[in-house]
Coordinates of C-alpha atoms in Angstrom, one line a residue:
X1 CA 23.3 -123.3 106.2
X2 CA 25.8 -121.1 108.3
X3 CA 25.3 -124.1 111.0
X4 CA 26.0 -127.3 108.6
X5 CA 29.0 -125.5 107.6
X6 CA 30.9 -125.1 111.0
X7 CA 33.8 -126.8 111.0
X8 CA 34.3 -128.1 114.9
X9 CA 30.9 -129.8 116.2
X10 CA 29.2 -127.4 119.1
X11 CA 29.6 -129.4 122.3
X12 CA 27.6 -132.6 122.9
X13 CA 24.8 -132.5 125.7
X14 CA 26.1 -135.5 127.2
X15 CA 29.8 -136.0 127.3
X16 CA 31.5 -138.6 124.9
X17 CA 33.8 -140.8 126.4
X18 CA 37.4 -139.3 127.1
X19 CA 39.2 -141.4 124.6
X20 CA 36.3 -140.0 121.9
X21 CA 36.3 -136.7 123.1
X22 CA 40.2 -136.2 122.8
X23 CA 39.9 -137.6 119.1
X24 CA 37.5 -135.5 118.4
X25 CA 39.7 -132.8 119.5
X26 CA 42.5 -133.7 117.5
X27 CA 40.9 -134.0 114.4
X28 CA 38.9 -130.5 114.7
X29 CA 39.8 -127.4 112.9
X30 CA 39.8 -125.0 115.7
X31 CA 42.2 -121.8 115.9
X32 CA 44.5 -123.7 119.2
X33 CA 44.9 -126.2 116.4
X34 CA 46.0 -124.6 113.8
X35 CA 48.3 -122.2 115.6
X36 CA 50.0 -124.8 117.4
X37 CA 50.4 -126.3 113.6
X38 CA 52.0 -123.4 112.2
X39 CA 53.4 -121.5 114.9
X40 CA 54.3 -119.1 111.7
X41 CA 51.2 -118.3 110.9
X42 CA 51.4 -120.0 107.4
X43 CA 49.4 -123.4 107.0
X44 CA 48.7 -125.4 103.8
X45 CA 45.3 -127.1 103.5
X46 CA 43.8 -129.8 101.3
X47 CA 40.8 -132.0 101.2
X48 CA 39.9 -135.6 99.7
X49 CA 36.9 -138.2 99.6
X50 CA 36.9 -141.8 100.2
X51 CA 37.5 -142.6 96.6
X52 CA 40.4 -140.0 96.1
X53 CA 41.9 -141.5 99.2
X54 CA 45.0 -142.6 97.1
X55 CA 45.6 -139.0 95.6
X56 CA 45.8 -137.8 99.6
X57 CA 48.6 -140.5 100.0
X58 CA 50.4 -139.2 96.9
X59 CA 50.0 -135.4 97.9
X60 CA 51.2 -136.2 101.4
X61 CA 54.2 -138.0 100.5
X62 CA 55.9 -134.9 98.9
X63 CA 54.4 -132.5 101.5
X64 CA 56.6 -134.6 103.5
X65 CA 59.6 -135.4 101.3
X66 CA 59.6 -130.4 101.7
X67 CA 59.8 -131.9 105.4
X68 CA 57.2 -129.2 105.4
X69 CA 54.7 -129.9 109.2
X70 CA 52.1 -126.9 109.0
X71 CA 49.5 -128.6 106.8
X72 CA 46.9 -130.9 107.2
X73 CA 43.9 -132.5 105.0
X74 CA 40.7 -132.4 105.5
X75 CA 37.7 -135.4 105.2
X76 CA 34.7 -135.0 103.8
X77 CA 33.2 -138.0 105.0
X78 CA 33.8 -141.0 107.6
X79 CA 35.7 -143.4 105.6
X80 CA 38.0 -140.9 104.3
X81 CA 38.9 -139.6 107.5
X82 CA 39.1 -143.0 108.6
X83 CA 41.4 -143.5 105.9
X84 CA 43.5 -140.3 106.7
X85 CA 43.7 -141.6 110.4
X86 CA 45.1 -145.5 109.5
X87 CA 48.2 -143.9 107.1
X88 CA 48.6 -141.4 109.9
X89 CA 48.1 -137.9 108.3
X90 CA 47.3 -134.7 109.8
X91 CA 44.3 -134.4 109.1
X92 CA 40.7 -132.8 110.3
X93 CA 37.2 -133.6 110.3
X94 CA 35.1 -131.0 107.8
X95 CA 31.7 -132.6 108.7
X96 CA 30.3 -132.3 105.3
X97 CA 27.1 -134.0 103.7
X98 CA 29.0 -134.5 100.7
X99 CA 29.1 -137.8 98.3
X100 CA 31.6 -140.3 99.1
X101 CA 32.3 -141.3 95.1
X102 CA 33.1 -138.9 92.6
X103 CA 32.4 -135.1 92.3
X104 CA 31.4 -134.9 88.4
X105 CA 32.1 -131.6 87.3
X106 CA 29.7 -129.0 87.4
X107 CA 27.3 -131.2 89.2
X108 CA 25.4 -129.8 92.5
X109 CA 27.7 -131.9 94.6
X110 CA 30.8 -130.5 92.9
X111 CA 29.8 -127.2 93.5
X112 CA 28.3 -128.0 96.8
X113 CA 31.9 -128.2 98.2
X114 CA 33.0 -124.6 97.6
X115 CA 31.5 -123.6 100.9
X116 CA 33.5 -126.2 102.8
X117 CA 36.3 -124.6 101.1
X118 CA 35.7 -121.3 101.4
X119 CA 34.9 -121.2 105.1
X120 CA 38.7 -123.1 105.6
X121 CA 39.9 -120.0 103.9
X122 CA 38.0 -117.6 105.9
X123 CA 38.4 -118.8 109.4
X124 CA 42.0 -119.2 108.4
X125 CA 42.0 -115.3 107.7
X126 CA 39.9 -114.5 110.7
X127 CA 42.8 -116.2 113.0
X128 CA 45.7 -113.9 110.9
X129 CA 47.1 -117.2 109.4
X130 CA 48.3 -117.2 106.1
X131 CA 46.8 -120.0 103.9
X132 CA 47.5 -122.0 100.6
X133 CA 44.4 -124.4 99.9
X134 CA 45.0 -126.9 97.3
X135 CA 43.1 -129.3 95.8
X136 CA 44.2 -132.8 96.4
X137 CA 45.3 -133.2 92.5
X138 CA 47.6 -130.4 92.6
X139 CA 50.9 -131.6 94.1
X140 CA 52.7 -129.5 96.1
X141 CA 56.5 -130.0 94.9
X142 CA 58.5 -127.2 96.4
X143 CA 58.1 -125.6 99.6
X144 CA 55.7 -122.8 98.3
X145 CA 55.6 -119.9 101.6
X146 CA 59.3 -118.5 100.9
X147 CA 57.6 -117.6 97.2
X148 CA 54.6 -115.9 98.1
X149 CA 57.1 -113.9 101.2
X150 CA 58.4 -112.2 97.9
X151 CA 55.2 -110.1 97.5
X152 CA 54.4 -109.4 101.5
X153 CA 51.7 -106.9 100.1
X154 CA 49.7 -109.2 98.2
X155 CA 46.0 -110.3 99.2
X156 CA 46.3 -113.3 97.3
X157 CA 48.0 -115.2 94.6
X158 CA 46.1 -117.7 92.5
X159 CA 47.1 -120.2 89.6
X160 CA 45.6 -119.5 86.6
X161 CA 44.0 -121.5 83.5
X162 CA 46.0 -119.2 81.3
X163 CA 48.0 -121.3 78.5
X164 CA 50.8 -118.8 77.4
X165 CA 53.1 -117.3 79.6
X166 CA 53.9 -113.8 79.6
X167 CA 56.4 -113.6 81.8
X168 CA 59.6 -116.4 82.0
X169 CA 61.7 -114.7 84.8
X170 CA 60.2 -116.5 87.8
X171 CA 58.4 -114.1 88.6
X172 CA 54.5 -113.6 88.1
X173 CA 52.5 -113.9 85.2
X174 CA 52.3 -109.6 84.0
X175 CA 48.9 -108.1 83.1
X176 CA 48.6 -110.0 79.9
X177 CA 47.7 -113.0 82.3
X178 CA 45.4 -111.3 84.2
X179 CA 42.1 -112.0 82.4
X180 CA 42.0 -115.4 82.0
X181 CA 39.8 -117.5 84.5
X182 CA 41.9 -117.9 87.9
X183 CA 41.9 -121.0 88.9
X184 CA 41.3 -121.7 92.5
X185 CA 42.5 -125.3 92.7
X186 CA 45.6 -124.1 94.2
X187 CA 45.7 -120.5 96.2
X188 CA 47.6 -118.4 98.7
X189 CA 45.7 -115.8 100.8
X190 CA 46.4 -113.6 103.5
X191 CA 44.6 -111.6 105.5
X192 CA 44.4 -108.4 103.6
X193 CA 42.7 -110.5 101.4
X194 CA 39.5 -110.3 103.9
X195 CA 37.1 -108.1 102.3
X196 CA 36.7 -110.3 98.9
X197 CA 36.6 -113.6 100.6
X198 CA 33.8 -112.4 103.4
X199 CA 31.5 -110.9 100.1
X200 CA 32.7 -114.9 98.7
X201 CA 31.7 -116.6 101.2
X202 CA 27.9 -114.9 101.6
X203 CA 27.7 -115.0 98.0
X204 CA 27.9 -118.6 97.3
X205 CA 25.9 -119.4 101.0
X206 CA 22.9 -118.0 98.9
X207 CA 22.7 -120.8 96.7
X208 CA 25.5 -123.3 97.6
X209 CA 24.6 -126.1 95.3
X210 CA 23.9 -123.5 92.4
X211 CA 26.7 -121.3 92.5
X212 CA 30.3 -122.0 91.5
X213 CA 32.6 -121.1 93.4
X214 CA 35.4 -120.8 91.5
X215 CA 32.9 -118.9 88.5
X216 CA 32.1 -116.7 91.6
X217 CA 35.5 -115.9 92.9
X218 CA 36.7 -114.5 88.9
X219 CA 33.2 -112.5 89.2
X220 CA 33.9 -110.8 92.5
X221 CA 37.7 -110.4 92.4
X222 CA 37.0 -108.1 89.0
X223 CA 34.1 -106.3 90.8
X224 CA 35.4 -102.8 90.5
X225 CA 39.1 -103.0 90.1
X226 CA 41.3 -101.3 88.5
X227 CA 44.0 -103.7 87.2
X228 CA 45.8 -100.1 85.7
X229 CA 46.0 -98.7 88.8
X230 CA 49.8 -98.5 89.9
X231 CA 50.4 -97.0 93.0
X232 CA 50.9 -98.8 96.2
X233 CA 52.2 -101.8 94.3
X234 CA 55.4 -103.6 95.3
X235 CA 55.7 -104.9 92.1
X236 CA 53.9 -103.6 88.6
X237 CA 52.5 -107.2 88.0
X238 CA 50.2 -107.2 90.9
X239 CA 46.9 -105.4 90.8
X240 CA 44.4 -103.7 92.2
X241 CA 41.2 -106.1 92.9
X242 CA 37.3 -106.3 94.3
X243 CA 36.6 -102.6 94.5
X244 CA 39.9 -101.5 94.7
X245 CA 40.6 -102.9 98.0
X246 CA 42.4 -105.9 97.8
X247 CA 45.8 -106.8 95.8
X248 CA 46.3 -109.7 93.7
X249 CA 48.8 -111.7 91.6
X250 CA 48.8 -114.1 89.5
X251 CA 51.3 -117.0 89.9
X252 CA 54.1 -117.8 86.7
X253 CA 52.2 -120.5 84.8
X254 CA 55.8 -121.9 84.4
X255 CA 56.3 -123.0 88.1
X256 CA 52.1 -123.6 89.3
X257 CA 51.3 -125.7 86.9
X258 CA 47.8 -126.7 85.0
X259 CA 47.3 -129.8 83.5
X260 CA 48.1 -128.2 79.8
X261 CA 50.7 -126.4 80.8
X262 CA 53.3 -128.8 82.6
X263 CA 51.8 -131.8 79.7
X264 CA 51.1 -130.1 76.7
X265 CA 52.9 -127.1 76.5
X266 CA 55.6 -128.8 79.1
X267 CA 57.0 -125.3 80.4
X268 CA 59.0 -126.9 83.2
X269 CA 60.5 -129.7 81.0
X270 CA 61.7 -126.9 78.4
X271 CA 62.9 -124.9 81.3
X272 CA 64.5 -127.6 82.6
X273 CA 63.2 -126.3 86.5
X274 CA 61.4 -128.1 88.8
X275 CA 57.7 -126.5 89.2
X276 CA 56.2 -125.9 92.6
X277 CA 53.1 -127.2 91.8
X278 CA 51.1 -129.5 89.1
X279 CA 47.3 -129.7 88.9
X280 CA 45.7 -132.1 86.4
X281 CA 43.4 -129.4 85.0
X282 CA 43.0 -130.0 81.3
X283 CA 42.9 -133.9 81.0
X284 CA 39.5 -136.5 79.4
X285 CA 40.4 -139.4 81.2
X286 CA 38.8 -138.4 84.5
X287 CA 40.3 -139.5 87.9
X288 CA 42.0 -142.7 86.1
X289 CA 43.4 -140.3 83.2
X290 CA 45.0 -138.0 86.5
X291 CA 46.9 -140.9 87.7
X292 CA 47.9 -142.1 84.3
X293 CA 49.4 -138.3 83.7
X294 CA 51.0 -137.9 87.4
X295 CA 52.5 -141.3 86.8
X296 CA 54.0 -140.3 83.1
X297 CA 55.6 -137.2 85.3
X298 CA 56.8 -139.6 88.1
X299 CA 55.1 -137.8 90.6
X300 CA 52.3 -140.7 91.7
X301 CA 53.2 -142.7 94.6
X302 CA 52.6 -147.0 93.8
X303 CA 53.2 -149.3 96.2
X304 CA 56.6 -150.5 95.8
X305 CA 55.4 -154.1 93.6
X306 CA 53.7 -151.8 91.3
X307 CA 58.0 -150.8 90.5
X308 CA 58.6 -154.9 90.4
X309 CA 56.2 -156.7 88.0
X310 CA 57.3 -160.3 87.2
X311 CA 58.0 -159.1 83.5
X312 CA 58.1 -156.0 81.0
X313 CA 58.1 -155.9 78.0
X314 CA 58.9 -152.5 75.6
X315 CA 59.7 -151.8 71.9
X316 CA 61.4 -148.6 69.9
X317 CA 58.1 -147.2 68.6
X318 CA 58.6 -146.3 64.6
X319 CA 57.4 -143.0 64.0
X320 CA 58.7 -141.6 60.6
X321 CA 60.0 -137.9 60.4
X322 CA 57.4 -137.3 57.6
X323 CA 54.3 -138.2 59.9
X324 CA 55.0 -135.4 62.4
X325 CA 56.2 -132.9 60.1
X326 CA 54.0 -133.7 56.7
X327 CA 54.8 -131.4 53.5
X328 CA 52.8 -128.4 54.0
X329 CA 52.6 -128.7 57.3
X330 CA 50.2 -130.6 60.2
X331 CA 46.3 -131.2 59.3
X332 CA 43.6 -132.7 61.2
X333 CA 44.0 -135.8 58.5
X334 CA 47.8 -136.1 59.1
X335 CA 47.2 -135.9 62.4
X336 CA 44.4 -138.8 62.3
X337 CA 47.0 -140.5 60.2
X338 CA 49.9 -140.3 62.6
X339 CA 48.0 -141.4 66.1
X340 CA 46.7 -144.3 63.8
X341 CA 50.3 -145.3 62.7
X342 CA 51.1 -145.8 66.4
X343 CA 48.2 -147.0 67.6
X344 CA 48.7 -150.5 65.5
X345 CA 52.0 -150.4 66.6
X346 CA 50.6 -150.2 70.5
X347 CA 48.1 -152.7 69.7
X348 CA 50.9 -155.7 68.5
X349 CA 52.7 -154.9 71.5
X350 CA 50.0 -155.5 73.6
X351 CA 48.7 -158.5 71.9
X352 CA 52.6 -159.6 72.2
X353 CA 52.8 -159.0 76.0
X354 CA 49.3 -160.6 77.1
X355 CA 50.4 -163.2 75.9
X356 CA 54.1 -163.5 77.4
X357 CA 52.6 -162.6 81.0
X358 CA 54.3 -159.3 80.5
X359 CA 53.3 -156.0 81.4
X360 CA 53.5 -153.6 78.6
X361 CA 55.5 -150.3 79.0
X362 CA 53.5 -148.1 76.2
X363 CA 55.3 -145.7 73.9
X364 CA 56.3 -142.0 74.2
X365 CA 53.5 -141.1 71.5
X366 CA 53.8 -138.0 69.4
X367 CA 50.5 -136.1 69.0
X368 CA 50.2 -133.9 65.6
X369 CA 47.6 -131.5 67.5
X370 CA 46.1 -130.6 70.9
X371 CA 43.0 -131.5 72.3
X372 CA 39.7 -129.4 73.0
X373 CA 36.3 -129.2 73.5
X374 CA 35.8 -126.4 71.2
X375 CA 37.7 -125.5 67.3
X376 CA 41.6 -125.7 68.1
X377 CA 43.3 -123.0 66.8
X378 CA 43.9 -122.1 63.0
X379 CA 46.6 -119.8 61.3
X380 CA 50.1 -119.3 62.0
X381 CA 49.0 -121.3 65.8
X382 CA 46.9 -123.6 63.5
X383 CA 46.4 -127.2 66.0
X384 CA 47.1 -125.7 69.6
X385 CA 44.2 -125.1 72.3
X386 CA 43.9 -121.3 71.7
X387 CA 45.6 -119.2 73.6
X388 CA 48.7 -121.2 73.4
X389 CA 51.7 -120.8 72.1
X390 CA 52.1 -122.3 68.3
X391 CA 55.4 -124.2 69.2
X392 CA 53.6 -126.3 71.6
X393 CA 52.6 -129.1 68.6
X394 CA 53.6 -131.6 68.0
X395 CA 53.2 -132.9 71.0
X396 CA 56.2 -135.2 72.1
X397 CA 55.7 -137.5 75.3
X398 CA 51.8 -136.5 74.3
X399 CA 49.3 -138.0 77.4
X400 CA 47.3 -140.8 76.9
X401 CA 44.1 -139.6 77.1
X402 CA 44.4 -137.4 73.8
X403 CA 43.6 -140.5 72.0
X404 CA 43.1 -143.5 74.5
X405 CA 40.4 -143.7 77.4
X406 CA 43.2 -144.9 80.4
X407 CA 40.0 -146.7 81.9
X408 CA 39.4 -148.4 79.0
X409 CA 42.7 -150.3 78.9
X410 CA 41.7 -153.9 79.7
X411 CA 45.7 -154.6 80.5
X412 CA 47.9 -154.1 83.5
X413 CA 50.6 -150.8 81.6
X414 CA 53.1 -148.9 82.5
X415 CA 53.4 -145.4 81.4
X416 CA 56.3 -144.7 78.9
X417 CA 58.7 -143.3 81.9
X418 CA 58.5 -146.0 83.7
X419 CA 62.0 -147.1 83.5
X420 CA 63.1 -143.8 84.4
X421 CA 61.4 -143.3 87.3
X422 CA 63.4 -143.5 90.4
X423 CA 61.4 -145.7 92.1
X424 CA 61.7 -148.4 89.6
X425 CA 64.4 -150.6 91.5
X426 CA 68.0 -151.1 89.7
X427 CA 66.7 -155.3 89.5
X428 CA 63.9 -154.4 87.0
X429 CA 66.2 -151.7 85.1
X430 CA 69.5 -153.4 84.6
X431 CA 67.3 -156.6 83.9
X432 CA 67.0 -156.1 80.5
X433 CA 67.5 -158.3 77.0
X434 CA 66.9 -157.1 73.5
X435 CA 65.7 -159.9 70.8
X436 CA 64.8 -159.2 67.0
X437 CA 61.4 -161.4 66.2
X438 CA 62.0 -163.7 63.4
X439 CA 60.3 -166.8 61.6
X440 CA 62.3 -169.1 64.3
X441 CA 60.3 -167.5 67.3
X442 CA 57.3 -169.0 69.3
X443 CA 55.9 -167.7 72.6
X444 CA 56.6 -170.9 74.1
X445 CA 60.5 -170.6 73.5
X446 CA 60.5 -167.0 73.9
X447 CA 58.7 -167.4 77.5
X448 CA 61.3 -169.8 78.2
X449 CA 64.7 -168.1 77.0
X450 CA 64.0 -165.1 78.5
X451 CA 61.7 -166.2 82.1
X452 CA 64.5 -164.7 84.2
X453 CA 64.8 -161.3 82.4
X454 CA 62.5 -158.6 83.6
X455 CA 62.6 -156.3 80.3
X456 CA 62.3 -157.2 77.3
X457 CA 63.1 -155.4 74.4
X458 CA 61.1 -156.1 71.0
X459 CA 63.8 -154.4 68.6
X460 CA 61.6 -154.9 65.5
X461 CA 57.8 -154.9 66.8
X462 CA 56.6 -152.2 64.5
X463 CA 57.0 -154.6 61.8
X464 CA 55.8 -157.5 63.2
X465 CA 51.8 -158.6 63.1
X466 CA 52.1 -160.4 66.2
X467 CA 48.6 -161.9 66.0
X468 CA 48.8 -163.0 62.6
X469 CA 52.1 -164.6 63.2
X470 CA 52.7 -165.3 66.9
X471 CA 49.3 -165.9 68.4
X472 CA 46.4 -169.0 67.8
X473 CA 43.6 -168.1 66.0
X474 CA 41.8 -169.0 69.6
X475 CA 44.6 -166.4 71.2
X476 CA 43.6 -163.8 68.7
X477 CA 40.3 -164.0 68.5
X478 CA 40.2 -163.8 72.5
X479 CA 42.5 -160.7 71.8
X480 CA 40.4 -158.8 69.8
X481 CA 37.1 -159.9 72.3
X482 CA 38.9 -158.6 75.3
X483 CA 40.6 -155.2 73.4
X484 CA 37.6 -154.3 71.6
X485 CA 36.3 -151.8 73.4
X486 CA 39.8 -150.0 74.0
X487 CA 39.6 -146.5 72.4
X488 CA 39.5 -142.7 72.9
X489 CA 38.1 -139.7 71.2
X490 CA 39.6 -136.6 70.1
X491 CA 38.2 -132.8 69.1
X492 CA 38.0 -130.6 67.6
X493 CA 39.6 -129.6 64.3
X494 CA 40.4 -126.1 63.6
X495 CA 37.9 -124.0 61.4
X496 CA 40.7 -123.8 58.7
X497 CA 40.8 -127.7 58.5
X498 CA 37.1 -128.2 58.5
X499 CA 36.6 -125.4 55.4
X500 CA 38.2 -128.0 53.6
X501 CA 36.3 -130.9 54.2
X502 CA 38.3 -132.7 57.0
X503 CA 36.0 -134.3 60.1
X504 CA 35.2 -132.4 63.0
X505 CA 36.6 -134.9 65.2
X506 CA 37.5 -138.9 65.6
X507 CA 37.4 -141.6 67.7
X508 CA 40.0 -144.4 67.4
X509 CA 40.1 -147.8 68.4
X510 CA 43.2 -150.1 69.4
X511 CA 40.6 -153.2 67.3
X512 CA 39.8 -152.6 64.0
X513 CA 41.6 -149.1 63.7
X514 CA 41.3 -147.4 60.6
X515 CA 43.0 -144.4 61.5
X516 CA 40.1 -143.0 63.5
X517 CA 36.2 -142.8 62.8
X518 CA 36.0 -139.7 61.5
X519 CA 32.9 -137.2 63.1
X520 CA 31.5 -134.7 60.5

């Protein structure tokens, strides 16, 4: 095992060809490498597959924007390095066995790439360079070295899948943070931080496909340490970790983002900061529900025509006060009720837009609770993922996949910022004409008044049936064939909601929605 996981390829017995053997070279992770990389001593790492080949191009692009140049991404098989090598990143060879398609979670080839990613880590340590290693769905998006200088005694600093702050000073997250899972999709590590990643590393070579690394590091870094322990600290919220050797810190929650915390809970937005990091933990929409979420924060990278479709089309979504904020307060029914009312909205829009050739820009939707795979919270907190804070619902700007599968979406869509987004150009955004549907209307004459206008603006859509009144029977009935199968589950209702008879959970469909079929 110790010999499939060496990074740089022991010398062939017959020499490769020059040009080969000088590629070779300059896509190995050897210790010249890296140091002429980061002649600090500080390198950021990442890896990608074949099929998350698009999420390296994203993650690159605002590496570069930091005009950050010690980092580099590693492939984990041929076609991705191939890929890495034709868009012209740094990039190394990790000579891995691994699957070139997804990495479900929890599956043997999910876990199988810990030791890859360990062994970055520790030869990184073994050379005295300082490391962040990030997944390739947590974008780096501010230059992240000059933050971890500000605890030189630290070990390591690690994200965390905590989901209330404890701390909103920009600093790191105090004690009260401490014992939640660490989350070891985005890390920093120096190379004080030796002893727990060497007993890492041998513990997970036991059974690589078996072991988890990220289960494992949370194991070992509590082995014996003594989070009260105060001495020798630069900073009280550091602590002592794995035996009492090693110091650690866990990063504000506010700035290195989780999935539920930049989208849910939407710390940064309320803060009005810029985070240094986003990772699309805490999202049911796999890979396609990531890239719907990165896009609603303007933070994927298109190609420029996705910016310039031929036509848009968008409406004020109707979404009465009395829906988010019932009398008596949020329920699992009202909040059935209130992704229902949208939902038909969404669905004439759609309907409407098919068949304009337009592309739909979908609603900011309002969500009356959170989403889990286990009771959400009841009480005073009564709707939120436990462990976070009550004033997180409703959910404003709420991401698609808490009621919609994105993959499911038989429709070209834009997410709701879409016209915000800087890289929409000024053509598609000052290109827009508002017209109230009435009995006059047809599609033909609405295709034709408005065929050089790139947005339009449905002022009245919530109260229009669009198929009942706009489309053919043939049109509609092809409508509902094509949208049937559009829908999205949600879970779970609190304790306090299912005590009084309300469903466990729902699933809702765009077709033949009746406010979500409700799971007992």
């Amino acid at each position: 095992m110790m010999e499939a996981l060496r990074l740089q390829a022991d010398a062939p017995a017959v020499p490769a060809p020059a040009g080969r053997r000088l590629l070779e070279e300059s896509e190995s992770f050897t210790r010249a490498r890296l140091e002429a990389l980061a002649p600090e001593r500080r390198v950021l790492l990442s890896f990608t597959n074949r099929v998350r080949l698009d999420f390296a191009l994203t993650w690159a692009h605002h590496v570069r924007s930091l005009a950050m140049s010690n980092w580099m991404i590693g492939a984990t098989d041929a076609p991705a390095l191939e890929g890495l090598r034709r868009y012209r990143l740094p990039r190394f060879d990790m000579q891995t066995n691994l699957p070139q398609g997804e990495w479900p979670w929890g599956s043997p080839s999910f876990k199988a790439l810990g030791p890859h990613k360990i062994e970055l880590i520790y030869k990184c340590l073994l050379w005295d360079v300082e490391v962040i290693i990030a997944d390739i769905d947590a974008l780096v998006l501010r230059e992240p070295f000059a933050y971890m200088a500000r605890w030189p005694d630290a070990s390591f600093l690690t994200t965390s899948d905590h989901l209330g702050n404890t701390t909103a000073d920009g600093g790191l997250e105090d004690h009260g943070g401490i014992h939640t899972a660490f989350n070891i999709g985005y890390m920093f590590f120096r190379k004080s931080a030796l002893p727990l990643v060497e007993e890492w590393r041998k513990t997970i070579l036991e059974k690589p496909t078996v072991r988890w690394d990220q289960g494992e590091f949370n194991r070992l870094a509590r082995k014996q340490w003594q989070p009260r322990r105060k001495d020798g600290l630069s900073d009280p919220r550091l602590f002592w970790s794995y035996e009492n050797r090693v110091i650690g810190g866990v990063l504000p929650i506010s700035l290195f983002c989780g999935g539920h915390n930049y989208f849910v809970s939407q710390f940064p937005q309320r803060a009005g900061v810029q985070p240094y990091s986003i990772h699309t933990t805490y999202q049911y929409g796999g890979a396609p529900g990531k890239r719907h979420r990165l896009r609603e924060a303007k933070v994927w990278i298109d190609p420029p025509a996705y910016y310039n479709p031929s036509g848009l089309l968008v409406y004020p979504p109707d979404v009465p006060r009395s829906l988010i904020y019932p009398a008596g307060g949020m329920t699992t029914k009202g909040h059935i009720a209130l992704i229902k009312h949208q939902l038909k909205q969404i669905k004439q829009a759609l309907a409407l837009a098919r068949y304009l050739d337009r592309t739909l820009i979908l609603p900011p939707v309002v969500c009356g609770y959170d989403k889990a795979w286990y009771p959400l919270a009841s009480g005073r907190a009564r709707g939120v993922f436990p462990g976070t804070h009550a004033w997180a619902v409703p959910i404003f700007n709420c991401p698609l996949d808490h009621f919609l599968e994105p993959a499911s979406l038989r429709a070209p869509v834009r997410e709701y910022s879409f016209l915000s987004n800087p890289r929409t150009p000024a053509s598609v955004t000052s290109s827009v004409a508002s017209v109230e549907l009435g009995a006059q209307h047809t599609l033909a004459a609405l295709k034709l008044k408005y065929a050089s206008t790139k947005v339009l603006n449905v002022t009245n859509l919530p109260s229009v049936d669009v198929l009942a009144r706009l489309l053919t029977k043939p049109q509609a009935k092809e409508f509902r064939r094509l949208f049937g199968n559009v829908g999205g589950s949600w879970c779970c209702a609190p304790n306090q909601d299912r005590s009084q008879g309300m469903p466990s959970a729902a699933y809702f469909r765009l077709i033949n929605n009746q406010g979500g079929r409700g799971l007992g």
